[in-house]
Short mmCIF file of C-alpha atoms in Angstrom, two decimals:
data_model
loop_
_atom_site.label_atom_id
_atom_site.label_comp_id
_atom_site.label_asym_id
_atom_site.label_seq_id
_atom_site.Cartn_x
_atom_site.Cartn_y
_atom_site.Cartn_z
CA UNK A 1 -106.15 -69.72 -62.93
CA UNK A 2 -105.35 -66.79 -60.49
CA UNK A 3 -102.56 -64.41 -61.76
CA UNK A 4 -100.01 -64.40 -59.49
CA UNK A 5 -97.22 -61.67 -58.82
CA UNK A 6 -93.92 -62.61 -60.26
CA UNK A 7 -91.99 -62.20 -57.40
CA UNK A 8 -94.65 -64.06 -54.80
CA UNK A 9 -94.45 -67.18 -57.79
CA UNK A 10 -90.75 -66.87 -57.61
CA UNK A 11 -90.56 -66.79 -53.84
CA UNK A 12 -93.02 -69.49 -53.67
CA UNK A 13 -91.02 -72.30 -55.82
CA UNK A 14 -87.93 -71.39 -53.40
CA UNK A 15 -89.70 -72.27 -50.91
CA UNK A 16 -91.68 -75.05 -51.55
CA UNK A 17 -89.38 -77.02 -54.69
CA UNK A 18 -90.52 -77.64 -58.72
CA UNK A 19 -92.87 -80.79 -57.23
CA UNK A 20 -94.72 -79.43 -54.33
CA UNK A 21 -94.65 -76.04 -55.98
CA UNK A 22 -96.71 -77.67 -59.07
CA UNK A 23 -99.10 -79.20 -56.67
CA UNK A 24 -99.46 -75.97 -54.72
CA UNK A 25 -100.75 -74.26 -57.66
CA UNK A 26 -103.04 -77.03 -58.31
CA UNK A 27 -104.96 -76.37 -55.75
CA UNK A 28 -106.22 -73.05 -56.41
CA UNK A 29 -108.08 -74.97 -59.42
CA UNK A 30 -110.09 -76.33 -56.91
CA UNK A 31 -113.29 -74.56 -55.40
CA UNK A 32 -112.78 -72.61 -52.96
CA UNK A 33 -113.47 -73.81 -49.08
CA UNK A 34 -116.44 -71.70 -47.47
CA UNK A 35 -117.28 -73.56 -44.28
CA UNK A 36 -119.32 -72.82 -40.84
CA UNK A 37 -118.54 -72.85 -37.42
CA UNK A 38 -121.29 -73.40 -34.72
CA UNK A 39 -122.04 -71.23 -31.85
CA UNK A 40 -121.60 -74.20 -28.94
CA UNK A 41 -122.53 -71.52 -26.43
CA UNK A 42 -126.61 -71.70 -27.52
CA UNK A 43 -125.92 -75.84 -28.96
CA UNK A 44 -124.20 -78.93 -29.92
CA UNK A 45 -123.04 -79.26 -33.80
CA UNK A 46 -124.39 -82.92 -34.35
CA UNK A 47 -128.12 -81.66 -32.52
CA UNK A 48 -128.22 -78.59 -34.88
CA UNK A 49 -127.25 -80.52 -38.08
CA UNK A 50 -129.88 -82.80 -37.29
CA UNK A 51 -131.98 -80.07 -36.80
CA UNK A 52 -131.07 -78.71 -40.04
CA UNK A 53 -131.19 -82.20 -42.04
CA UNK A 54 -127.75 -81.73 -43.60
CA UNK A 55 -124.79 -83.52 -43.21
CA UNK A 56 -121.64 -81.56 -43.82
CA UNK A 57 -118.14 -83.13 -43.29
CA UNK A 58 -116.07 -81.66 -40.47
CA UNK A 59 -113.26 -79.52 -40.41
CA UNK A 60 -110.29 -82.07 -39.28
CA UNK A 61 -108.79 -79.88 -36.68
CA UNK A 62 -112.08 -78.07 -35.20
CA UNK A 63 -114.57 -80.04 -34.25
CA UNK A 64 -116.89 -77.23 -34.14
CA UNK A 65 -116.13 -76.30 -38.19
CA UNK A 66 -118.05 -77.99 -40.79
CA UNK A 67 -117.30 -77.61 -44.61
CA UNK A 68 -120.14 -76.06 -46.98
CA UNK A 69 -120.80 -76.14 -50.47
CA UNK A 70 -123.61 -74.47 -50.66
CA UNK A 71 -122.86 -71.30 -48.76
CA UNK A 72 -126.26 -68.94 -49.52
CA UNK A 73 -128.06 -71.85 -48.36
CA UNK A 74 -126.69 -71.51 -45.38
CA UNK A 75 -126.40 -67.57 -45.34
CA UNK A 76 -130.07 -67.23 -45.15
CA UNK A 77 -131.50 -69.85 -42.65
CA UNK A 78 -133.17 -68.39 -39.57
CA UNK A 79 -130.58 -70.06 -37.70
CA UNK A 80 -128.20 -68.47 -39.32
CA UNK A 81 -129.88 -64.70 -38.67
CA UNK A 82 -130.52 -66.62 -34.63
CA UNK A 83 -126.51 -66.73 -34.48
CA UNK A 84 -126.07 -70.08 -34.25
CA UNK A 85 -123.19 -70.23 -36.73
CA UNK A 86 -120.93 -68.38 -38.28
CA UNK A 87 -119.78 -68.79 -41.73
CA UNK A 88 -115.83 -68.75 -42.16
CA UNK A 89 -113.43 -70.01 -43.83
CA UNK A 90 -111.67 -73.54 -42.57
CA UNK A 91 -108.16 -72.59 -42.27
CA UNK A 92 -109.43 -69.42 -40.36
CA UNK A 93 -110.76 -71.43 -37.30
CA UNK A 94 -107.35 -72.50 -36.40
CA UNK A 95 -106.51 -69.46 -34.15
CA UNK A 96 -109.54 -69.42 -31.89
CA UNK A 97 -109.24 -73.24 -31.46
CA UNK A 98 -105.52 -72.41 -30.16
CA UNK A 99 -106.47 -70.44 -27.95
CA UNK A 100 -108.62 -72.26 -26.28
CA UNK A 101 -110.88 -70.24 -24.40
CA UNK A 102 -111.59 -71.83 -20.39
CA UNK A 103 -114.71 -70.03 -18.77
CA UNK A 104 -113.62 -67.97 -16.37
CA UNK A 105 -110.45 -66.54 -18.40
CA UNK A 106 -109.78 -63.00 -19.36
CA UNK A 107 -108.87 -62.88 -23.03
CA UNK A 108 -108.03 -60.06 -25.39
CA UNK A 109 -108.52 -60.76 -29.28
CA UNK A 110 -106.66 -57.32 -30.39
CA UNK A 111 -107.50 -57.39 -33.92
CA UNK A 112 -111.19 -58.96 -34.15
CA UNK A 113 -113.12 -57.74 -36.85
CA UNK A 114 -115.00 -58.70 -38.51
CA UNK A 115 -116.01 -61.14 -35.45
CA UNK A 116 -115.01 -64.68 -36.46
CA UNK A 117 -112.37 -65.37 -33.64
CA UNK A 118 -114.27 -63.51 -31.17
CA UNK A 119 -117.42 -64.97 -31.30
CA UNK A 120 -115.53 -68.23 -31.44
CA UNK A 121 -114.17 -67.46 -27.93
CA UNK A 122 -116.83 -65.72 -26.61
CA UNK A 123 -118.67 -69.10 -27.12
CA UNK A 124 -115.95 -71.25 -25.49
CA UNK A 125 -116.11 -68.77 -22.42
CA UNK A 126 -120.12 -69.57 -21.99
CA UNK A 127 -120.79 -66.44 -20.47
CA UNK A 128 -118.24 -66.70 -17.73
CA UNK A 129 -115.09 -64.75 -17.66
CA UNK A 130 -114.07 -61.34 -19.95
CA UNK A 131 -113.37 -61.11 -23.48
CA UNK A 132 -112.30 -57.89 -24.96
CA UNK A 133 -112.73 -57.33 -28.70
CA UNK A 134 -110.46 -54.62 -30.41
CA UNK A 135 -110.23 -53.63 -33.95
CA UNK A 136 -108.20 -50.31 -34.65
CA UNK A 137 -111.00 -49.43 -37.42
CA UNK A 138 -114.08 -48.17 -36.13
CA UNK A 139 -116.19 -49.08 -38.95
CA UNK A 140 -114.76 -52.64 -38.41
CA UNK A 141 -115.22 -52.74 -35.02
CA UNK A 142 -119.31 -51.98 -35.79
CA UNK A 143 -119.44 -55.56 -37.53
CA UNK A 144 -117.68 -57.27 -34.82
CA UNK A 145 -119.74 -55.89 -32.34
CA UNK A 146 -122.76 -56.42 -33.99
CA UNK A 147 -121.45 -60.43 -34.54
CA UNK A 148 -120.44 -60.53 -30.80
CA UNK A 149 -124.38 -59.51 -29.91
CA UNK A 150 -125.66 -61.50 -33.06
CA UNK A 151 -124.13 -64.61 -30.97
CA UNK A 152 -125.51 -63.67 -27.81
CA UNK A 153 -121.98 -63.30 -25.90
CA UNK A 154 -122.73 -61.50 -22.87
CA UNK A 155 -118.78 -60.51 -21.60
CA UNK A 156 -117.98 -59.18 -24.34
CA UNK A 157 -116.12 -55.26 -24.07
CA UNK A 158 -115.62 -53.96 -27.56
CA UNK A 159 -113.29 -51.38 -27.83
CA UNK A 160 -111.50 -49.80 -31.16
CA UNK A 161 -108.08 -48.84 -29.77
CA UNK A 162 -104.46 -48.42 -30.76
CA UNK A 163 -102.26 -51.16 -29.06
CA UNK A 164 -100.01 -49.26 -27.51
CA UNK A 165 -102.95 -47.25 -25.95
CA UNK A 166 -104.17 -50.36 -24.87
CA UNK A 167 -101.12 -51.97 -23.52
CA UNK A 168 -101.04 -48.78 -21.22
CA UNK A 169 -104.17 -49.90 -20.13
CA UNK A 170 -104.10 -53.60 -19.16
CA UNK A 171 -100.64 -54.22 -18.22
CA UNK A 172 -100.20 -58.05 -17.50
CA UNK A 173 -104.02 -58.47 -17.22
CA UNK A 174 -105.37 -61.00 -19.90
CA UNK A 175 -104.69 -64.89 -19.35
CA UNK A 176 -104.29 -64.65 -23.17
CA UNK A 177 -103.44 -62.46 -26.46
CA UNK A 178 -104.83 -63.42 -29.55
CA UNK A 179 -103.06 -61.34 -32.57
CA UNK A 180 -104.20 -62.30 -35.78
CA UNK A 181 -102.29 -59.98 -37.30
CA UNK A 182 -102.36 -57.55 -40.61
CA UNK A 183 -100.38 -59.72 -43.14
CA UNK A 184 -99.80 -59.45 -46.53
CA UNK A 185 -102.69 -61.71 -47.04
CA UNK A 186 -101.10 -64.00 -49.70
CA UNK A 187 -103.34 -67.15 -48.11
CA UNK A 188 -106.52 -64.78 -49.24
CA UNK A 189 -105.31 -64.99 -52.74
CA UNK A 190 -107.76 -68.01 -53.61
CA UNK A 191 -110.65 -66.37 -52.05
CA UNK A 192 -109.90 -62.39 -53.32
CA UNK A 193 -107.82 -62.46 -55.98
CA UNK A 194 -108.16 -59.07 -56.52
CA UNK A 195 -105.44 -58.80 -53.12
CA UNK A 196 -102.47 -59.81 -55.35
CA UNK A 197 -103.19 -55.92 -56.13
CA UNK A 198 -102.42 -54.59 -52.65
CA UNK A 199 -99.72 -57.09 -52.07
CA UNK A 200 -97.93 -55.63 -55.09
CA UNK A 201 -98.27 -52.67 -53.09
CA UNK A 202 -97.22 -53.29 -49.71
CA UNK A 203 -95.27 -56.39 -49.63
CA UNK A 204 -94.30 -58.25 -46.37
CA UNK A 205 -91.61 -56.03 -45.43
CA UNK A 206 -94.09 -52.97 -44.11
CA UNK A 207 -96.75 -55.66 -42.36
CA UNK A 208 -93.59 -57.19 -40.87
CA UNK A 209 -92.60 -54.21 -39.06
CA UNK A 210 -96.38 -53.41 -37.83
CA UNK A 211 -96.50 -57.13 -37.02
CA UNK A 212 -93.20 -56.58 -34.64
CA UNK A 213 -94.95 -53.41 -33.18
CA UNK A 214 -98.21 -55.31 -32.24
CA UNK A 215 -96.06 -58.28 -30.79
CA UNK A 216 -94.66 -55.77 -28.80
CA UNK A 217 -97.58 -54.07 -27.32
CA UNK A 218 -99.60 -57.70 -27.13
CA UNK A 219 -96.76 -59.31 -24.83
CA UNK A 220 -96.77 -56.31 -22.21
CA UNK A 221 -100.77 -57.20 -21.41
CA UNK A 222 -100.12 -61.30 -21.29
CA UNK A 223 -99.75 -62.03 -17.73
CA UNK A 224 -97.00 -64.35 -16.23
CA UNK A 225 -97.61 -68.15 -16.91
CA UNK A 226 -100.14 -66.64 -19.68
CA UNK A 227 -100.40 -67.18 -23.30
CA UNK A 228 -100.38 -65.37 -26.30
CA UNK A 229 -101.41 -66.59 -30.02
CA UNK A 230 -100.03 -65.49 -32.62
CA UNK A 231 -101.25 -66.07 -36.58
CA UNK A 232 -101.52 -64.42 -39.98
CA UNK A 233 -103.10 -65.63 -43.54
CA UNK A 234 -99.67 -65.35 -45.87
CA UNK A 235 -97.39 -67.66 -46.85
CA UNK A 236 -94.62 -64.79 -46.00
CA UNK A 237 -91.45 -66.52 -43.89
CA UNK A 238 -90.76 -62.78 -43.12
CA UNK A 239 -94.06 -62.13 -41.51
CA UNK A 240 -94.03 -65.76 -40.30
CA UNK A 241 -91.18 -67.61 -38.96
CA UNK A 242 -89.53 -64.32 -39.07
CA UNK A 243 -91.55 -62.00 -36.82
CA UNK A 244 -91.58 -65.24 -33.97
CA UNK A 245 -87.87 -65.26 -34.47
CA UNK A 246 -87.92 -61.74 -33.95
CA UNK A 247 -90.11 -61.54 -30.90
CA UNK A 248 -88.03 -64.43 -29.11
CA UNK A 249 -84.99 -62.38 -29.52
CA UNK A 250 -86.42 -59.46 -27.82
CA UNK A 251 -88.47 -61.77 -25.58
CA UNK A 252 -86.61 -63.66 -23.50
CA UNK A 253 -89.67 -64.64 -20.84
CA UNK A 254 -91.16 -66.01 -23.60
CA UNK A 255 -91.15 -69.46 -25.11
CA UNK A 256 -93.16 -71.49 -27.88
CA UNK A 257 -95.23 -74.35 -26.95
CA UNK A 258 -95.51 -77.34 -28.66
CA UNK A 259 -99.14 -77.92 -30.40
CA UNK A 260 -100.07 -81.39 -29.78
CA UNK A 261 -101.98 -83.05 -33.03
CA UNK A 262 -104.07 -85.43 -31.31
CA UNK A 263 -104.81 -82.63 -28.13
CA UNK A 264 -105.21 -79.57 -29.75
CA UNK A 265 -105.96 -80.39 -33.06
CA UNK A 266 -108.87 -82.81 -32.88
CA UNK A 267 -106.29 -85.59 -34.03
CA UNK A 268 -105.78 -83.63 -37.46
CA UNK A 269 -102.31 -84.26 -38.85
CA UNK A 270 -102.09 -82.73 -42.09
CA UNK A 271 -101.07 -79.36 -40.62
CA UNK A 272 -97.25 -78.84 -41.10
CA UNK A 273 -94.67 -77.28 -38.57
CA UNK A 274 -92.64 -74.54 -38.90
CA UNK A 275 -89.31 -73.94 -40.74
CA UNK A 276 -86.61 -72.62 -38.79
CA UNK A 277 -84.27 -72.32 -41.86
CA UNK A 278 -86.81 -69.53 -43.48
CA UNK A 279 -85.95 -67.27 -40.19
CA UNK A 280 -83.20 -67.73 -37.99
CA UNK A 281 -82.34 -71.18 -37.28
CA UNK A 282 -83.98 -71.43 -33.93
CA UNK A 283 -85.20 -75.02 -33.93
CA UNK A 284 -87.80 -74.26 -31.59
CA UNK A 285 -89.81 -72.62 -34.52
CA UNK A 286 -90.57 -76.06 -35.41
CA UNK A 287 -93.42 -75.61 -33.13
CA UNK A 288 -94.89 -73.30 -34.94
CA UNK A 289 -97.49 -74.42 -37.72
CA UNK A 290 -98.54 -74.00 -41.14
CA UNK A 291 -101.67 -74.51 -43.41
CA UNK A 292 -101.12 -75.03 -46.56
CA UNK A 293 -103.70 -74.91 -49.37
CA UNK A 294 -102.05 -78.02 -51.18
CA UNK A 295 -101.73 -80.27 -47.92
CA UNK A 296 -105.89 -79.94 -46.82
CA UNK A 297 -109.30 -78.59 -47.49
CA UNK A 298 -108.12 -74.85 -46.35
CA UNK A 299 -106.41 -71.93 -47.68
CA UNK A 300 -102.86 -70.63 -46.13
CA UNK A 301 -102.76 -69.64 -42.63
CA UNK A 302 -99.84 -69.59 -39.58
CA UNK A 303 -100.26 -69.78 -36.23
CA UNK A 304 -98.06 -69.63 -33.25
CA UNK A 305 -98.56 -69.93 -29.60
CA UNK A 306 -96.58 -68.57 -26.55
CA UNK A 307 -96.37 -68.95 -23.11
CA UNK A 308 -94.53 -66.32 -20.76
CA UNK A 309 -92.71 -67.80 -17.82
CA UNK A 310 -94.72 -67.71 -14.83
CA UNK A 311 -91.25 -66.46 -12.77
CA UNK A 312 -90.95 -63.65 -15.47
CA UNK A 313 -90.10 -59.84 -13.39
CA UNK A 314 -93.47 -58.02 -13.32
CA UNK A 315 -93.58 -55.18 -15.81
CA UNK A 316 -94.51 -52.62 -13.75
CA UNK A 317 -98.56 -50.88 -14.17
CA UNK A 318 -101.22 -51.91 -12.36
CA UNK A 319 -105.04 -52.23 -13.65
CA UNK A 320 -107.58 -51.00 -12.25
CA UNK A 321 -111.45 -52.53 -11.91
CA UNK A 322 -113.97 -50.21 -12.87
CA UNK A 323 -116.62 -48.56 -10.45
CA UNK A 324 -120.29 -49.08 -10.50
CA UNK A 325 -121.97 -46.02 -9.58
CA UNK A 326 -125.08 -46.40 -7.52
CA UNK A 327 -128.23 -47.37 -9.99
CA UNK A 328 -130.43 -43.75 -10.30
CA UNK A 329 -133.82 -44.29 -9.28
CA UNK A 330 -135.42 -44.67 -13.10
CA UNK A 331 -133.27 -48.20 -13.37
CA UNK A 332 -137.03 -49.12 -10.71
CA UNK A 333 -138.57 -49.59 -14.81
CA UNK A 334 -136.16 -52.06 -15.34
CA UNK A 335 -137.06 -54.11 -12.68
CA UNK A 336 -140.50 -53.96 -13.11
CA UNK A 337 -139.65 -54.74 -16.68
CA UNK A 338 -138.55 -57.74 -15.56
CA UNK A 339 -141.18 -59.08 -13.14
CA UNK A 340 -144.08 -57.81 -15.75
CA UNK A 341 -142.77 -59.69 -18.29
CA UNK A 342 -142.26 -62.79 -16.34
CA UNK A 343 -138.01 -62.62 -17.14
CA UNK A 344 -136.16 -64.59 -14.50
CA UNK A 345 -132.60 -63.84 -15.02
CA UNK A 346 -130.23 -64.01 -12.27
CA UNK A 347 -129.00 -60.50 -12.33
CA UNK A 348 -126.15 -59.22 -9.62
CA UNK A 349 -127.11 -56.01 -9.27
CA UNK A 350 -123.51 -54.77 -8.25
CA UNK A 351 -122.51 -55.60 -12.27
CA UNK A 352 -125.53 -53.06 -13.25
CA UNK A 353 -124.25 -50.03 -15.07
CA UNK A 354 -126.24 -46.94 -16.48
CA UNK A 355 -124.98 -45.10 -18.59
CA UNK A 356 -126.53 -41.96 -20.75
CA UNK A 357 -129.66 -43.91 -19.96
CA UNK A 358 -128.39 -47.38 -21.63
CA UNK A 359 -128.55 -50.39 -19.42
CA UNK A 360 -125.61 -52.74 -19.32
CA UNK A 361 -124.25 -55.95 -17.64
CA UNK A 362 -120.69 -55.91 -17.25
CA UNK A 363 -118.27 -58.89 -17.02
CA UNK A 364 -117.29 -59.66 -13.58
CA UNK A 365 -113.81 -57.90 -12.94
CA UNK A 366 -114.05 -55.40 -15.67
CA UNK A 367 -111.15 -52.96 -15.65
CA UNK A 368 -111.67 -48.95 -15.69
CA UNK A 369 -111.96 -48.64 -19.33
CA UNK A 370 -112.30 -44.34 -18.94
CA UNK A 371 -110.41 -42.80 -21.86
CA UNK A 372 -110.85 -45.39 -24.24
CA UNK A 373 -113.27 -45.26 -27.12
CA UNK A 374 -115.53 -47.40 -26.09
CA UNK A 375 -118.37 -49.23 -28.36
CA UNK A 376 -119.60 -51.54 -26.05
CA UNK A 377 -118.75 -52.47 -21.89
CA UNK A 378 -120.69 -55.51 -21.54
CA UNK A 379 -124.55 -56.85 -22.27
CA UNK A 380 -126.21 -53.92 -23.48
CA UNK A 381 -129.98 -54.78 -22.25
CA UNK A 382 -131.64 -51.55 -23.37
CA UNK A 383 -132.71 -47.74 -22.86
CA UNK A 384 -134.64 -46.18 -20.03
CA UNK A 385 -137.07 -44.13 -21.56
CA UNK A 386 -139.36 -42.00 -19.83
CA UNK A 387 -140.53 -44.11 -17.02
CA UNK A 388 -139.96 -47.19 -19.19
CA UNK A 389 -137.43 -49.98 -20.49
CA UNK A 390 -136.78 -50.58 -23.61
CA UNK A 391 -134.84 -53.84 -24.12
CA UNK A 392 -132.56 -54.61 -26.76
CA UNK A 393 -131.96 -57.27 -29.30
CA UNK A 394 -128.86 -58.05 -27.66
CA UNK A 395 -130.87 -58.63 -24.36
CA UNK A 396 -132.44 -61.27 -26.15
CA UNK A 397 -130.24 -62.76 -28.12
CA UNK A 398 -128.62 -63.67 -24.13
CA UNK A 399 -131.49 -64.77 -23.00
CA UNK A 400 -132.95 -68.51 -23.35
CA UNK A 401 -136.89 -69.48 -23.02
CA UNK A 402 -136.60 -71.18 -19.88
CA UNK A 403 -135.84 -68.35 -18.36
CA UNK A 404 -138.49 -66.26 -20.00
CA UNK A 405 -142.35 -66.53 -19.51
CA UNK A 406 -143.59 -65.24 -22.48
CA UNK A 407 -142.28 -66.98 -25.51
CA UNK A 408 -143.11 -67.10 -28.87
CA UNK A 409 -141.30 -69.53 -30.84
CA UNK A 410 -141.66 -70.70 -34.17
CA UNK A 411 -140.51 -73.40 -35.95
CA UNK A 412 -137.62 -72.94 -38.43
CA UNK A 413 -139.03 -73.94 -41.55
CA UNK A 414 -142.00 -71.47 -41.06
CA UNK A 415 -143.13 -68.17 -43.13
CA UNK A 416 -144.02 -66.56 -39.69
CA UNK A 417 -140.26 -66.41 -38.88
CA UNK A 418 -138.93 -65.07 -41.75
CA UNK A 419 -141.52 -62.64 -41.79
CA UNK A 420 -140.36 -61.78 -37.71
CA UNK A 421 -136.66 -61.58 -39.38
CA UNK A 422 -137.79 -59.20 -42.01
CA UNK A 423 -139.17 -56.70 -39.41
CA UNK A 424 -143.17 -57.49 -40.11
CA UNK A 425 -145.79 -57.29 -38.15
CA UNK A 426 -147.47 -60.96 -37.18
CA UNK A 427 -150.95 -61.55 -36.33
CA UNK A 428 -150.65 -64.41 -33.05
CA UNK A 429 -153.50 -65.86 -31.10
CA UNK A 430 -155.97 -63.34 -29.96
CA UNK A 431 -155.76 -65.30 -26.48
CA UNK A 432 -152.10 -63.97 -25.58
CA UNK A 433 -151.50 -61.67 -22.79
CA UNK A 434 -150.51 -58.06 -23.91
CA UNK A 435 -146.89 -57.31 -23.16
CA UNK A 436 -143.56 -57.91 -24.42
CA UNK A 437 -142.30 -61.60 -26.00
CA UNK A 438 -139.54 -63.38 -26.53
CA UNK A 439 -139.30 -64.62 -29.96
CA UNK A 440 -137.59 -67.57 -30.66
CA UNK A 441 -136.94 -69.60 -34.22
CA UNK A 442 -137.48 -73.13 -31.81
CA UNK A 443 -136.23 -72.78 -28.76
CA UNK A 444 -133.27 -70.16 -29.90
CA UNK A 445 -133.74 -66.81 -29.06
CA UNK A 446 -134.31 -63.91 -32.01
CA UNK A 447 -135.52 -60.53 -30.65
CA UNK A 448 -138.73 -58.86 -29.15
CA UNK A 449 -142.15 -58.96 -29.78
CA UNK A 450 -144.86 -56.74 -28.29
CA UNK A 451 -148.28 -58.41 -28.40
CA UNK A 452 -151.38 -55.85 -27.98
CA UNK A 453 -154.82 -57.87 -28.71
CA UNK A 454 -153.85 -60.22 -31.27
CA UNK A 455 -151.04 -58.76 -33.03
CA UNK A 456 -147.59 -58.86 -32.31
CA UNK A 457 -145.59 -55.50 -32.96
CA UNK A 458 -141.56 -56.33 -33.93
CA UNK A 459 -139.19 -55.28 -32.12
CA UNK A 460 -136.21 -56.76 -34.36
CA UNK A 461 -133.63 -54.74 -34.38
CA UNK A 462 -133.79 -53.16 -37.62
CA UNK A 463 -130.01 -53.21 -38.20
CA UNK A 464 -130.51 -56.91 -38.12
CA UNK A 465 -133.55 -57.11 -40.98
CA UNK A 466 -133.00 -60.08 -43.36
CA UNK A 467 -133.05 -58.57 -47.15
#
């Protein structure tokens, strides 16, 4: 049985009364819920289950999640290592899904590592539209990034920014704000114990006030008639109910929306609302919603979402779209990259930015993102090199083999593929054209390949190696 802080224990039988409060600690007797999410943007769950021989039961309010118990299993399959699912916890699907991602939106996720909302967007945007990934850590932001590219999102800006640096920048821009916010992280308590530590530490009372700060920042980027989510993973009414309360105070254009069960929630009921009398008393925070651990097969997360007016009085700012310098003359290897190697992809050359000799695709509409730091503005496709192209892993992992001439695919079950994952060099038919490959586990997209007489050099990104 996890050792819980006095006070949280205390706080928590308040809250919940002597009954539910003995089943609430029940539950952390119980395994713990690992779970997977599938990346709809390359397939469909039920075809890669069947693909996979495996029937998992489905998360009730994302239809996309899928329960495991077996999570190293899962953790390295080639499919896995292709980005065709992400492994995450159930309760922590519930933001993304609220969000709701259309293609064609612009969406900012402003605190996105390690990647699981992100990439969870990204694929409900299918390539179309602008999603831009911020995580205040650096070192963060490299995971998220390299989960974006893992997936194969191609829109994707990641940036590792301040808010209020970025709410200078995009003023009324996105169509939505996702915050999952820094919380106290007393819904984590199942999965890391060892956070009961830090929470002694902190408390909610410090995350509260950065939570009001981010609020702040997130609502001056949400454009009129936009959204913005809100969510954390504590139990906390303070960082909860209370920061809403707070921001609807000091938001008037803003309201909360109702979440509809059977809509948005895949017809899952066993998520409960909001309590008003943990906060203010507004009865509107009713709409708000909370996971608990004791209720379904998740741990303890909150979510809000809010839509501001569409009559609300501009802010004041304007954005501005970025600038696409004329391609240099060495970008000519990049086209003859692509008609060598037989690639067919419908590039608009007006979205084709060089920069420092890197090669990138940019979503359509990208802002002027000058001054911040910057880790990636679009599809990265690769490096000119002296008179050549280099692509990238990330141009792969966005392309598919219909579009491709040269494809190597193996099946998933095979020892050439994990051999390809694990950076080896593969002997392949002796018959092959020289060049560069596509190398697919099936028909999903890995990496590169470069076949010269009979063997096939690998270009997997070494960052990416399966150990």
């Amino acid at each position: 049985m996890i050792q819980f802080p006095e006070k949280f224990q205390e706080r928590m039988q308040q809250m919940l009364g002597d009954e539910e409060y003995a089943e609430f600690l029940k539950s952390y007797d119980l395994p713990f819920h690992n779970g997977l999410r599938i990346n709809t943007w390359k397939t469909k769950p039920q075809e890669l289950l069947q693909r996979m021989g495996v029937d998992l039961k489905q998360v009730p309010w994302n239809e996309t999640g899928f329960y495991l118990e077996n999570k190293k299993q899962f953790s390295k399959h080639p499919y896995y290592q292709g980005g065709l699912y992400y492994i995450q916890e159930a309760s922590a699907m519930l933001p993304a899904k609220l969000v709701n991602a259309q293609p064609g939106e612009k969406i900012l996720d402003m605190c996105a590592a390690p990647g699981g909302k992100s990439t969870a967007i990204g694929a409900a945007l299918k390539g179309e539209g602008l999603l831009l990934s911020n995580d205040i850590s650096k070192s963060r932001a490299k995971a998220l990034l390299r989960n974006l590219e893992g997936f194969g999102i191609i829109n994707s800006i990641v940036v590792s920014e301040y808010p209020e640096k970025l709410s200078r920048y995009f003023p009324e821009f996105f169509d939505k704000v996702l915050i999952d916010a820094p919380c106290s992280g007393e819904g984590m308590f199942h999965k890391e114990p060892s956070m009961t530590e830090s929470w002694l530490r902190m408390g909610s009372e410090e995350y509260h006030k950065l939570q009001m700060e981010i609020l702040t920042y997130g609502a001056k980027m949400v454009r009129p008639g936009g959204k913005l989510i809100y969510s954390t993973c504590t139990f906390s009414p303070e960082e909860d109910e209370g920061s809403i309360a707070w921001f609807l105070q000091e938001h008037p254009d803003f309201h909360l929306v109702e979440v509809d069960d059977d809509k948005d929630l895949c017809g899952c009921h066993c998520i409960d609302h909001g309590h008003p009398e943990w906060a203010d008393g507004n009865p509107e925070l009713t709409k708000t919603r909370r996971l608990w651990p004791h209720h379904l097969e998740g741990e303890g997360h909150f979510a809000a979402v809010l839509c501001r007016d569409a009559d609300s009085e501009p802010m004041g700012g304007k954005v501005t779209l970025a600038s696409v310098p004329k391609l240099p003359a060495e970008m000519e290897s990049f086209f003859q990259f692509l008609e060598t190697e037989g690639i067919h992809y419908p590039f608009d050359k007006k979205r084709l930015l060089v920069q420092n000799g890197y090669v990138q695709y940019i979503p359509e509409g990208m802002p002027e993102l000058k001054g911040l730091h910057i880790m990636r503005s679009g599809w990265f496709l690769g490096e000119l090199k002296k008179k050549r192209f280099e692509p990238s892993g990330a141009f792969a992992r966005g392309l598919t083999p219909d579009v491709c001439d040269k494809v190597i695919a193996y099946p998933g079950d095979s020892e050439e593929v994990v051999r390809y994952l694990k950076c080896e060099t593969l002997q392949v038919d002796p018959n092959l054209k020289n060049g560069w490959y596509l190398i697919c586990v099936d028909e999903f997209a890995l990496g590169w390949g470069k076949v010269s007489n009979g063997t096939l050099k690998n270009k997997y990104p070494s960052g990416w190696r399966l150990v």
